[in-house]
Amino acid sequence: MRVLVTGGAGFIGREVVAELTRHGDDVVVLDSLRPDVHGPAAVSAEEPADGRVLVGDVRDPDAVGRALAGCDAVVHLAAKVGLGVSLGDIDDYVSSNDLGTAVLLRAARVPHVVYASSMVVYGEGRYDCAEHGQVAPPPRRTEDLDAGLFEPRCPVCGEPLRPGLVTEDARLDPRNVYAATKAHGEALHAAWARQTGGSATALRFHNVYGPGMPRDTPYAGVAALFRAAVERGEAPTVLEDGQQRRDFVHVTDVARAVAAAAHAPQEPGTVTPFNVGSGVVTTVGEMAQVTAKLLAGPDPVVTGGYRLGDVRHVTASSEAAAAALGWRARVGLEEGLATLT
């Protein structure tokens, strides 16, 4: 099978290309090699393992057309990632992610597309109130965050909520610009699937980490930021109280999930979402502690600070991917972080 991987020269993309190649696929890569996405040190015209790289932007119809020639499927990873540094980035996020997806789908004459979505489309994860059952908390108030009151509360009675695992049928509630573009990307794939009869799979990645993750850009994830701090001889800085719940999944497991989805199209005419996580709940503070220990760095510092676009807890069940794709994560957190040293 000939597969186009957009963003295939990036952190996740290189692992995906290698995994597809191991499956015997013929891989074509389209990547813009943007310095603000890849980081200055990562920008290179080198080919990922056994792949052919076309340098071009997914917003360029000519580049997309050349890359799609002869392809049987598409893995769409190309995106501007991260929380969003400021509203000054909003147009670039929408252009890079929404317009890029639209240009790609307009030209895609393939039966199947795999789309890199994100757990950020959920906003806050699942919460249950002891009295009112499952509820959806509103965005946290600035005055509460300033006072160090980080836990979401029941919108009915105001009592603290119990976090749980969110499933794919949950209502989407994107709470920052990047999240909004990912949710819209899923909607665009749904429209493409309905109109073409093709199938689309939206993989909602959790917090991906592993070798080669970007560290020198404002869009780096928390695992990369902690590692970079320790390597500078500094203590990892943990926001809020460090008890935020996340699911950290190793990039090799993510690549396996992408390959499994590429080879297992779901129902034609639809977009099918799957959570892609390790299945293990880890707090941000625990991630910082494990990183500092493995790299023999200073103990983390919990600051009590916050970012308005952040959510408190978001962890999800990946059982649907196990059932439909035969995929489960294999790499534990300490084992995975050891690959960074």
mmCIF file of C-alpha atoms in Angstrom:
data_model
loop_
_atom_site.group_PDB
_atom_site.id
_atom_site.type_symbol
_atom_site.label_atom_id
_atom_site.label_comp_id
_atom_site.label_asym_id
_atom_site.label_seq_id
_atom_site.Cartn_x
_atom_site.Cartn_y
_atom_site.Cartn_z
ATOM 1 C CA MET A 1 0.000 0.000 0.000
ATOM 2 C CA ARG A 2 1.274 3.461 -0.885
ATOM 3 C CA VAL A 3 0.650 5.880 1.997
ATOM 4 C CA LEU A 4 1.074 9.636 2.145
ATOM 5 C CA VAL A 5 2.140 10.816 5.600
ATOM 6 C CA THR A 6 1.767 14.573 6.027
ATOM 7 C CA GLY A 7 4.067 15.904 8.717
ATOM 8 C CA GLY A 8 6.111 12.737 8.302
ATOM 9 C CA ALA A 9 9.423 14.429 9.121
ATOM 10 C CA GLY A 10 8.246 15.460 12.583
ATOM 11 C CA PHE A 11 8.457 13.879 16.013
ATOM 12 C CA ILE A 12 5.513 11.504 15.634
ATOM 13 C CA GLY A 13 5.793 11.387 11.861
ATOM 14 C CA ARG A 14 9.220 9.790 11.779
ATOM 15 C CA GLU A 15 8.057 6.963 14.015
ATOM 16 C CA VAL A 16 4.934 6.488 11.906
ATOM 17 C CA VAL A 17 6.982 6.308 8.705
ATOM 18 C CA ALA A 18 9.270 3.709 10.266
ATOM 19 C CA GLU A 19 6.296 1.644 11.507
ATOM 20 C CA LEU A 20 4.492 1.733 8.157
ATOM 21 C CA THR A 21 7.709 0.760 6.405
ATOM 22 C CA ARG A 22 8.021 -2.237 8.721
ATOM 23 C CA HIS A 23 4.547 -3.232 7.556
ATOM 24 C CA GLY A 24 5.818 -3.216 3.972
ATOM 25 C CA ASP A 25 4.092 0.006 2.922
ATOM 26 C CA ASP A 26 5.516 2.408 0.359
ATOM 27 C CA VAL A 27 5.603 5.741 2.208
ATOM 28 C CA VAL A 28 5.629 9.259 0.781
ATOM 29 C CA VAL A 29 6.200 12.173 3.171
ATOM 30 C CA LEU A 30 4.978 15.736 2.760
ATOM 31 C CA ASP A 31 6.413 18.120 5.351
ATOM 32 C CA SER A 32 6.974 21.873 5.419
ATOM 33 C CA LEU A 33 9.867 21.621 7.920
ATOM 34 C CA ARG A 34 8.657 24.791 9.661
ATOM 35 C CA PRO A 35 11.260 25.944 12.218
ATOM 36 C CA ASP A 36 8.615 27.112 14.715
ATOM 37 C CA VAL A 37 7.035 23.649 14.706
ATOM 38 C CA HIS A 38 10.081 21.404 14.436
ATOM 39 C CA GLY A 39 12.572 23.567 16.333
ATOM 40 C CA PRO A 40 15.693 25.011 14.737
ATOM 41 C CA ALA A 41 17.825 21.953 15.459
ATOM 42 C CA ALA A 42 15.310 19.548 13.941
ATOM 43 C CA VAL A 43 14.936 21.205 10.566
ATOM 44 C CA SER A 44 16.620 18.954 8.078
ATOM 45 C CA ALA A 45 15.958 17.596 4.621
ATOM 46 C CA GLU A 46 16.989 14.132 5.761
ATOM 47 C CA GLU A 47 14.567 11.387 4.866
ATOM 48 C CA PRO A 48 12.817 9.487 7.628
ATOM 49 C CA ALA A 49 13.540 5.775 7.675
ATOM 50 C CA ASP A 50 13.075 4.453 4.127
ATOM 51 C CA GLY A 51 10.688 7.258 3.210
ATOM 52 C CA ARG A 52 10.710 9.826 0.424
ATOM 53 C CA VAL A 53 10.300 13.433 1.554
ATOM 54 C CA LEU A 54 8.596 16.147 -0.442
ATOM 55 C CA VAL A 55 9.161 19.538 1.182
ATOM 56 C CA GLY A 56 5.921 21.452 0.919
ATOM 57 C CA ASP A 57 2.992 22.872 2.836
ATOM 58 C CA VAL A 58 -0.375 21.113 3.103
ATOM 59 C CA ARG A 59 -1.959 24.478 2.301
ATOM 60 C CA ASP A 60 -0.334 24.379 -1.149
ATOM 61 C CA PRO A 61 -2.621 22.521 -3.596
ATOM 62 C CA ASP A 62 0.252 21.834 -6.007
ATOM 63 C CA ALA A 63 2.434 20.270 -3.301
ATOM 64 C CA VAL A 64 -0.495 18.197 -2.049
ATOM 65 C CA GLY A 65 -1.342 17.028 -5.543
ATOM 66 C CA ARG A 66 2.209 15.852 -6.192
ATOM 67 C CA ALA A 67 2.381 14.055 -2.864
ATOM 68 C CA LEU A 68 -0.946 12.253 -3.357
ATOM 69 C CA ALA A 69 -0.061 10.821 -6.773
ATOM 70 C CA GLY A 70 -0.557 7.069 -6.684
ATOM 71 C CA CYS A 71 -1.423 6.906 -2.987
ATOM 72 C CA ASP A 72 -3.917 4.425 -1.556
ATOM 73 C CA ALA A 73 -4.305 6.044 1.876
ATOM 74 C CA VAL A 74 -3.369 9.180 3.809
ATOM 75 C CA VAL A 75 -2.090 9.659 7.350
ATOM 76 C CA HIS A 76 -2.614 13.326 8.162
ATOM 77 C CA LEU A 77 -0.264 14.376 10.968
ATOM 78 C CA ALA A 78 0.784 17.845 9.747
ATOM 79 C CA ALA A 79 -0.333 20.528 12.199
ATOM 80 C CA LYS A 80 0.757 23.407 14.326
ATOM 81 C CA VAL A 81 0.589 21.924 17.814
ATOM 82 C CA GLY A 82 0.506 23.088 21.425
ATOM 83 C CA LEU A 83 -1.764 25.124 23.620
ATOM 84 C CA GLY A 84 -1.393 28.345 21.667
ATOM 85 C CA VAL A 85 1.088 30.923 22.887
ATOM 86 C CA SER A 86 -1.265 33.898 22.542
ATOM 87 C CA LEU A 87 -4.183 35.111 20.476
ATOM 88 C CA GLY A 88 -1.543 36.439 18.130
ATOM 89 C CA ASP A 89 -1.253 32.832 16.908
ATOM 90 C CA ILE A 90 -4.950 32.256 16.271
ATOM 91 C CA ASP A 91 -4.886 32.918 12.536
ATOM 92 C CA ASP A 92 -1.792 30.772 12.030
ATOM 93 C CA TYR A 93 -3.377 27.868 13.920
ATOM 94 C CA VAL A 94 -6.546 28.083 11.845
ATOM 95 C CA SER A 95 -4.631 28.460 8.595
ATOM 96 C CA SER A 96 -2.120 25.699 9.303
ATOM 97 C CA ASN A 97 -4.581 23.202 10.737
ATOM 98 C CA ASP A 98 -8.033 23.926 9.317
ATOM 99 C CA LEU A 99 -7.093 25.260 5.889
ATOM 100 C CA GLY A 100 -4.318 22.671 5.559
ATOM 101 C CA THR A 101 -6.796 19.873 6.280
ATOM 102 C CA ALA A 102 -9.326 21.311 3.836
ATOM 103 C CA VAL A 103 -6.781 21.568 1.006
ATOM 104 C CA LEU A 104 -5.635 18.008 1.623
ATOM 105 C CA LEU A 105 -9.162 16.561 1.735
ATOM 106 C CA ARG A 106 -10.251 18.428 -1.362
ATOM 107 C CA ALA A 107 -7.533 16.637 -3.322
ATOM 108 C CA ALA A 108 -7.696 13.257 -1.567
ATOM 109 C CA ARG A 109 -9.007 10.576 -3.936
ATOM 110 C CA VAL A 110 -8.285 7.733 -1.566
ATOM 111 C CA PRO A 111 -10.610 5.338 0.274
ATOM 112 C CA HIS A 112 -9.173 5.940 3.736
ATOM 113 C CA VAL A 113 -7.651 8.761 5.787
ATOM 114 C CA VAL A 114 -6.186 8.571 9.297
ATOM 115 C CA TYR A 115 -6.284 11.925 11.088
ATOM 116 C CA ALA A 116 -4.149 12.910 14.063
ATOM 117 C CA SER A 117 -6.657 14.423 16.452
ATOM 118 C CA SER A 118 -6.042 15.002 20.156
ATOM 119 C CA MET A 119 -7.522 14.451 23.579
ATOM 120 C CA VAL A 120 -7.742 18.252 23.853
ATOM 121 C CA VAL A 121 -11.015 18.098 21.887
ATOM 122 C CA TYR A 122 -12.718 16.953 25.105
ATOM 123 C CA GLY A 123 -11.736 20.012 27.109
ATOM 124 C CA GLU A 124 -12.060 18.753 30.653
ATOM 125 C CA GLY A 125 -12.333 14.984 30.965
ATOM 126 C CA ARG A 126 -15.118 13.016 32.600
ATOM 127 C CA TYR A 127 -16.343 14.093 36.034
ATOM 128 C CA ASP A 128 -18.883 12.672 38.459
ATOM 129 C CA CYS A 129 -20.613 14.415 41.329
ATOM 130 C CA ALA A 130 -21.525 12.320 44.366
ATOM 131 C CA GLU A 131 -25.042 13.790 44.276
ATOM 132 C CA HIS A 132 -25.698 14.659 40.632
ATOM 133 C CA GLY A 133 -23.847 11.931 38.727
ATOM 134 C CA GLN A 134 -21.894 12.697 35.567
ATOM 135 C CA VAL A 135 -21.657 16.438 34.938
ATOM 136 C CA ALA A 136 -19.749 18.772 32.639
ATOM 137 C CA PRO A 137 -17.935 21.453 34.622
ATOM 138 C CA PRO A 138 -17.675 24.946 33.116
ATOM 139 C CA PRO A 139 -14.258 26.508 32.479
ATOM 140 C CA ARG A 140 -12.435 27.265 35.711
ATOM 141 C CA ARG A 141 -12.729 30.827 36.975
ATOM 142 C CA THR A 142 -9.703 33.097 37.132
ATOM 143 C CA GLU A 143 -10.494 34.105 40.721
ATOM 144 C CA ASP A 144 -10.496 30.446 41.790
ATOM 145 C CA LEU A 145 -7.192 29.760 40.056
ATOM 146 C CA ASP A 146 -5.653 32.855 41.631
ATOM 147 C CA ALA A 147 -6.749 31.508 45.012
ATOM 148 C CA GLY A 148 -5.196 28.101 44.357
ATOM 149 C CA LEU A 149 -8.588 26.404 43.942
ATOM 150 C CA PHE A 150 -7.781 24.194 40.978
ATOM 151 C CA GLU A 151 -10.361 21.405 41.134
ATOM 152 C CA PRO A 152 -13.485 21.781 38.978
ATOM 153 C CA ARG A 153 -16.733 21.869 40.933
ATOM 154 C CA CYS A 154 -20.200 20.612 40.209
ATOM 155 C CA PRO A 155 -22.158 23.232 38.244
ATOM 156 C CA VAL A 156 -25.269 22.312 40.273
ATOM 157 C CA CYS A 157 -24.127 22.072 43.908
ATOM 158 C CA GLY A 158 -20.589 23.456 43.803
ATOM 159 C CA GLU A 159 -19.006 20.392 45.432
ATOM 160 C CA PRO A 160 -15.662 18.989 44.202
ATOM 161 C CA LEU A 161 -15.932 16.429 41.400
ATOM 162 C CA ARG A 162 -14.377 12.999 40.968
ATOM 163 C CA PRO A 163 -12.423 12.650 37.681
ATOM 164 C CA GLY A 164 -12.797 9.535 35.546
ATOM 165 C CA LEU A 165 -12.041 8.138 32.093
ATOM 166 C CA VAL A 166 -13.680 9.779 29.097
ATOM 167 C CA THR A 167 -14.934 7.683 26.177
ATOM 168 C CA GLU A 168 -15.221 8.580 22.502
ATOM 169 C CA ASP A 169 -18.949 9.341 22.708
ATOM 170 C CA ALA A 170 -18.360 12.262 25.088
ATOM 171 C CA ARG A 171 -19.382 15.752 24.034
ATOM 172 C CA LEU A 172 -16.515 17.722 22.518
ATOM 173 C CA ASP A 173 -15.637 20.927 24.369
ATOM 174 C CA PRO A 174 -12.409 22.436 22.958
ATOM 175 C CA ARG A 175 -11.103 25.172 25.253
ATOM 176 C CA ASN A 176 -8.154 26.674 23.385
ATOM 177 C CA VAL A 177 -7.328 27.542 19.796
ATOM 178 C CA TYR A 178 -5.389 24.372 19.055
ATOM 179 C CA ALA A 179 -8.201 22.240 20.475
ATOM 180 C CA ALA A 180 -10.746 24.106 18.362
ATOM 181 C CA THR A 181 -8.781 23.376 15.184
ATOM 182 C CA LYS A 182 -8.522 19.675 16.067
ATOM 183 C CA ALA A 183 -12.257 19.402 16.702
ATOM 184 C CA HIS A 184 -12.953 21.205 13.432
ATOM 185 C CA GLY A 185 -10.529 18.873 11.680
ATOM 186 C CA GLU A 186 -12.623 15.914 12.810
ATOM 187 C CA ALA A 187 -15.737 17.637 11.448
ATOM 188 C CA LEU A 188 -14.016 18.239 8.100
ATOM 189 C CA HIS A 189 -13.065 14.569 7.880
ATOM 190 C CA ALA A 190 -16.665 13.606 8.656
ATOM 191 C CA ALA A 191 -17.892 15.840 5.825
ATOM 192 C CA TRP A 192 -15.268 14.385 3.449
ATOM 193 C CA ALA A 193 -16.250 10.823 4.354
ATOM 194 C CA ARG A 194 -19.964 11.466 3.844
ATOM 195 C CA GLN A 195 -19.462 13.108 0.471
ATOM 196 C CA THR A 196 -16.908 10.654 -0.921
ATOM 197 C CA GLY A 197 -17.977 7.406 0.729
ATOM 198 C CA GLY A 198 -14.475 7.035 2.100
ATOM 199 C CA SER A 199 -13.649 6.171 5.679
ATOM 200 C CA ALA A 200 -11.800 8.392 8.133
ATOM 201 C CA THR A 201 -10.275 7.454 11.470
ATOM 202 C CA ALA A 202 -9.594 10.209 14.010
ATOM 203 C CA LEU A 203 -6.984 9.168 16.555
ATOM 204 C CA ARG A 204 -7.228 11.288 19.686
ATOM 205 C CA PHE A 205 -3.636 11.210 20.908
ATOM 206 C CA HIS A 206 -2.930 11.762 24.583
ATOM 207 C CA ASN A 207 0.293 13.350 25.850
ATOM 208 C CA VAL A 208 2.877 11.899 23.481
ATOM 209 C CA TYR A 209 6.511 11.723 24.547
ATOM 210 C CA GLY A 210 9.657 9.914 23.461
ATOM 211 C CA PRO A 211 12.987 10.332 21.669
ATOM 212 C CA GLY A 212 13.096 13.254 19.277
ATOM 213 C CA MET A 213 10.276 15.224 20.882
ATOM 214 C CA PRO A 214 10.577 18.958 20.219
ATOM 215 C CA ARG A 215 12.037 20.893 23.140
ATOM 216 C CA ASP A 216 13.211 24.231 21.798
ATOM 217 C CA THR A 217 9.877 25.661 20.684
ATOM 218 C CA PRO A 218 7.021 27.387 22.567
ATOM 219 C CA TYR A 219 4.765 24.504 21.501
ATOM 220 C CA ALA A 220 6.649 21.693 23.251
ATOM 221 C CA GLY A 221 4.729 19.357 25.558
ATOM 222 C CA VAL A 222 5.207 19.104 29.296
ATOM 223 C CA ALA A 223 7.412 15.997 29.108
ATOM 224 C CA ALA A 224 9.780 17.827 26.757
ATOM 225 C CA LEU A 225 9.798 20.939 28.934
ATOM 226 C CA PHE A 226 10.665 18.918 32.046
ATOM 227 C CA ARG A 227 13.493 17.131 30.272
ATOM 228 C CA ALA A 228 14.918 20.361 28.856
ATOM 229 C CA ALA A 229 14.905 21.965 32.308
ATOM 230 C CA VAL A 230 16.773 19.046 33.902
ATOM 231 C CA GLU A 231 19.350 19.025 31.114
ATOM 232 C CA ARG A 232 19.993 22.715 31.834
ATOM 233 C CA GLY A 233 20.569 21.797 35.469
ATOM 234 C CA GLU A 234 17.304 23.409 36.532
ATOM 235 C CA ALA A 235 14.405 22.007 38.521
ATOM 236 C CA PRO A 236 11.335 21.090 36.456
ATOM 237 C CA THR A 237 8.645 23.712 37.023
ATOM 238 C CA VAL A 238 5.202 22.275 37.740
ATOM 239 C CA LEU A 239 2.127 24.464 37.420
ATOM 240 C CA GLU A 240 -0.880 24.427 39.747
ATOM 241 C CA ASP A 241 -0.353 21.834 42.508
ATOM 242 C CA GLY A 242 1.023 19.085 40.278
ATOM 243 C CA GLN A 243 -2.046 16.883 40.734
ATOM 244 C CA GLN A 244 -3.370 17.396 37.204
ATOM 245 C CA ARG A 245 -4.173 13.968 35.736
ATOM 246 C CA ARG A 246 -2.860 13.045 32.295
ATOM 247 C CA ASP A 247 -2.120 9.967 30.195
ATOM 248 C CA PHE A 248 1.444 9.939 28.831
ATOM 249 C CA VAL A 249 1.831 7.618 25.847
ATOM 250 C CA HIS A 250 5.130 6.729 24.181
ATOM 251 C CA VAL A 251 5.630 7.746 20.566
ATOM 252 C CA THR A 252 6.357 4.176 19.464
ATOM 253 C CA ASP A 253 2.959 3.097 20.804
ATOM 254 C CA VAL A 254 1.330 6.004 18.973
ATOM 255 C CA ALA A 255 3.031 4.964 15.733
ATOM 256 C CA ARG A 256 1.720 1.435 16.177
ATOM 257 C CA ALA A 257 -1.792 2.818 16.640
ATOM 258 C CA VAL A 258 -1.515 4.895 13.469
ATOM 259 C CA ALA A 259 -0.297 1.909 11.446
ATOM 260 C CA ALA A 260 -3.089 -0.258 12.852
ATOM 261 C CA ALA A 261 -5.677 2.374 11.885
ATOM 262 C CA ALA A 262 -4.196 2.781 8.401
ATOM 263 C CA HIS A 263 -4.603 -0.957 7.793
ATOM 264 C CA ALA A 264 -8.066 -1.257 9.349
ATOM 265 C CA PRO A 265 -10.530 1.156 7.700
ATOM 266 C CA GLN A 266 -13.757 1.509 9.648
ATOM 267 C CA GLU A 267 -17.276 2.133 8.338
ATOM 268 C CA PRO A 268 -17.387 3.906 4.941
ATOM 269 C CA GLY A 269 -18.952 7.358 4.895
ATOM 270 C CA THR A 270 -18.072 8.099 8.507
ATOM 271 C CA VAL A 271 -15.293 9.349 10.747
ATOM 272 C CA THR A 272 -14.523 6.961 13.614
ATOM 273 C CA PRO A 273 -12.710 8.358 16.665
ATOM 274 C CA PHE A 274 -10.398 6.345 18.908
ATOM 275 C CA ASN A 275 -8.579 7.426 22.055
ATOM 276 C CA VAL A 276 -4.867 6.601 21.932
ATOM 277 C CA GLY A 277 -3.377 6.537 25.419
ATOM 278 C CA SER A 278 -1.333 4.324 27.673
ATOM 279 C CA GLY A 279 -4.273 3.438 29.889
ATOM 280 C CA VAL A 280 -2.329 4.617 32.958
ATOM 281 C CA VAL A 281 -3.241 7.803 34.827
ATOM 282 C CA THR A 282 -0.203 9.885 35.819
ATOM 283 C CA THR A 283 -0.165 13.285 37.468
ATOM 284 C CA VAL A 284 1.950 16.061 36.012
ATOM 285 C CA GLY A 285 3.859 16.167 39.294
ATOM 286 C CA GLU A 286 4.639 12.458 39.055
ATOM 287 C CA MET A 287 5.920 12.916 35.500
ATOM 288 C CA ALA A 288 8.243 15.681 36.714
ATOM 289 C CA GLN A 289 9.516 13.536 39.584
ATOM 290 C CA VAL A 290 10.235 10.524 37.372
ATOM 291 C CA THR A 291 11.995 12.714 34.791
ATOM 292 C CA ALA A 292 14.195 14.358 37.435
ATOM 293 C CA LYS A 293 15.071 11.001 38.980
ATOM 294 C CA LEU A 294 15.978 9.294 35.702
ATOM 295 C CA LEU A 295 18.153 12.212 34.585
ATOM 296 C CA ALA A 296 19.666 12.751 38.069
ATOM 297 C CA GLY A 297 18.329 16.293 38.158
ATOM 298 C CA PRO A 298 17.024 18.552 40.907
ATOM 299 C CA ASP A 299 13.647 17.905 42.465
ATOM 300 C CA PRO A 300 10.653 19.547 40.770
ATOM 301 C CA VAL A 301 9.308 22.866 42.013
ATOM 302 C CA VAL A 302 5.536 23.249 42.270
ATOM 303 C CA THR A 303 4.712 26.889 41.574
ATOM 304 C CA GLY A 304 0.954 27.211 41.964
ATOM 305 C CA GLY A 305 0.895 29.159 38.692
ATOM 306 C CA TYR A 306 -1.487 28.324 35.874
ATOM 307 C CA ARG A 307 -2.332 28.844 32.221
ATOM 308 C CA LEU A 308 -5.914 29.824 31.435
ATOM 309 C CA GLY A 309 -6.167 27.451 28.460
ATOM 310 C CA ASP A 310 -5.179 24.396 30.491
ATOM 311 C CA VAL A 311 -7.701 21.876 31.740
ATOM 312 C CA ARG A 312 -7.440 20.184 35.111
ATOM 313 C CA HIS A 313 -7.876 16.488 34.373
ATOM 314 C CA VAL A 314 -8.225 14.670 31.067
ATOM 315 C CA THR A 315 -7.657 10.935 30.846
ATOM 316 C CA ALA A 316 -9.527 8.544 28.621
ATOM 317 C CA SER A 317 -10.311 4.922 28.003
ATOM 318 C CA SER A 318 -8.535 3.388 24.999
ATOM 319 C CA GLU A 319 -10.613 0.194 25.071
ATOM 320 C CA ALA A 320 -12.357 1.011 21.790
ATOM 321 C CA ALA A 321 -9.015 1.036 19.958
ATOM 322 C CA ALA A 322 -8.143 -2.284 21.561
ATOM 323 C CA ALA A 323 -11.401 -3.832 20.379
ATOM 324 C CA ALA A 324 -11.493 -2.408 16.840
ATOM 325 C CA LEU A 325 -7.802 -2.123 15.963
ATOM 326 C CA GLY A 326 -6.238 -4.811 18.150
ATOM 327 C CA TRP A 327 -3.986 -2.125 19.636
ATOM 328 C CA ARG A 328 -2.826 -1.512 23.176
ATOM 329 C CA ALA A 329 0.060 0.560 24.483
ATOM 330 C CA ARG A 330 3.080 -1.474 25.566
ATOM 331 C CA VAL A 331 5.602 1.023 26.928
ATOM 332 C CA GLY A 332 5.408 1.971 30.611
ATOM 333 C CA LEU A 333 6.273 5.470 31.821
ATOM 334 C CA GLU A 334 9.661 4.758 33.433
ATOM 335 C CA GLU A 335 10.666 2.509 30.543
ATOM 336 C CA GLY A 336 9.594 5.188 28.077
ATOM 337 C CA LEU A 337 11.342 8.044 29.860
ATOM 338 C CA ALA A 338 14.512 5.961 30.004
ATOM 339 C CA THR A 339 14.608 6.112 26.197
ATOM 340 C CA LEU A 340 15.205 9.858 26.484
ATOM 341 C CA THR A 341 18.562 9.479 28.218
#
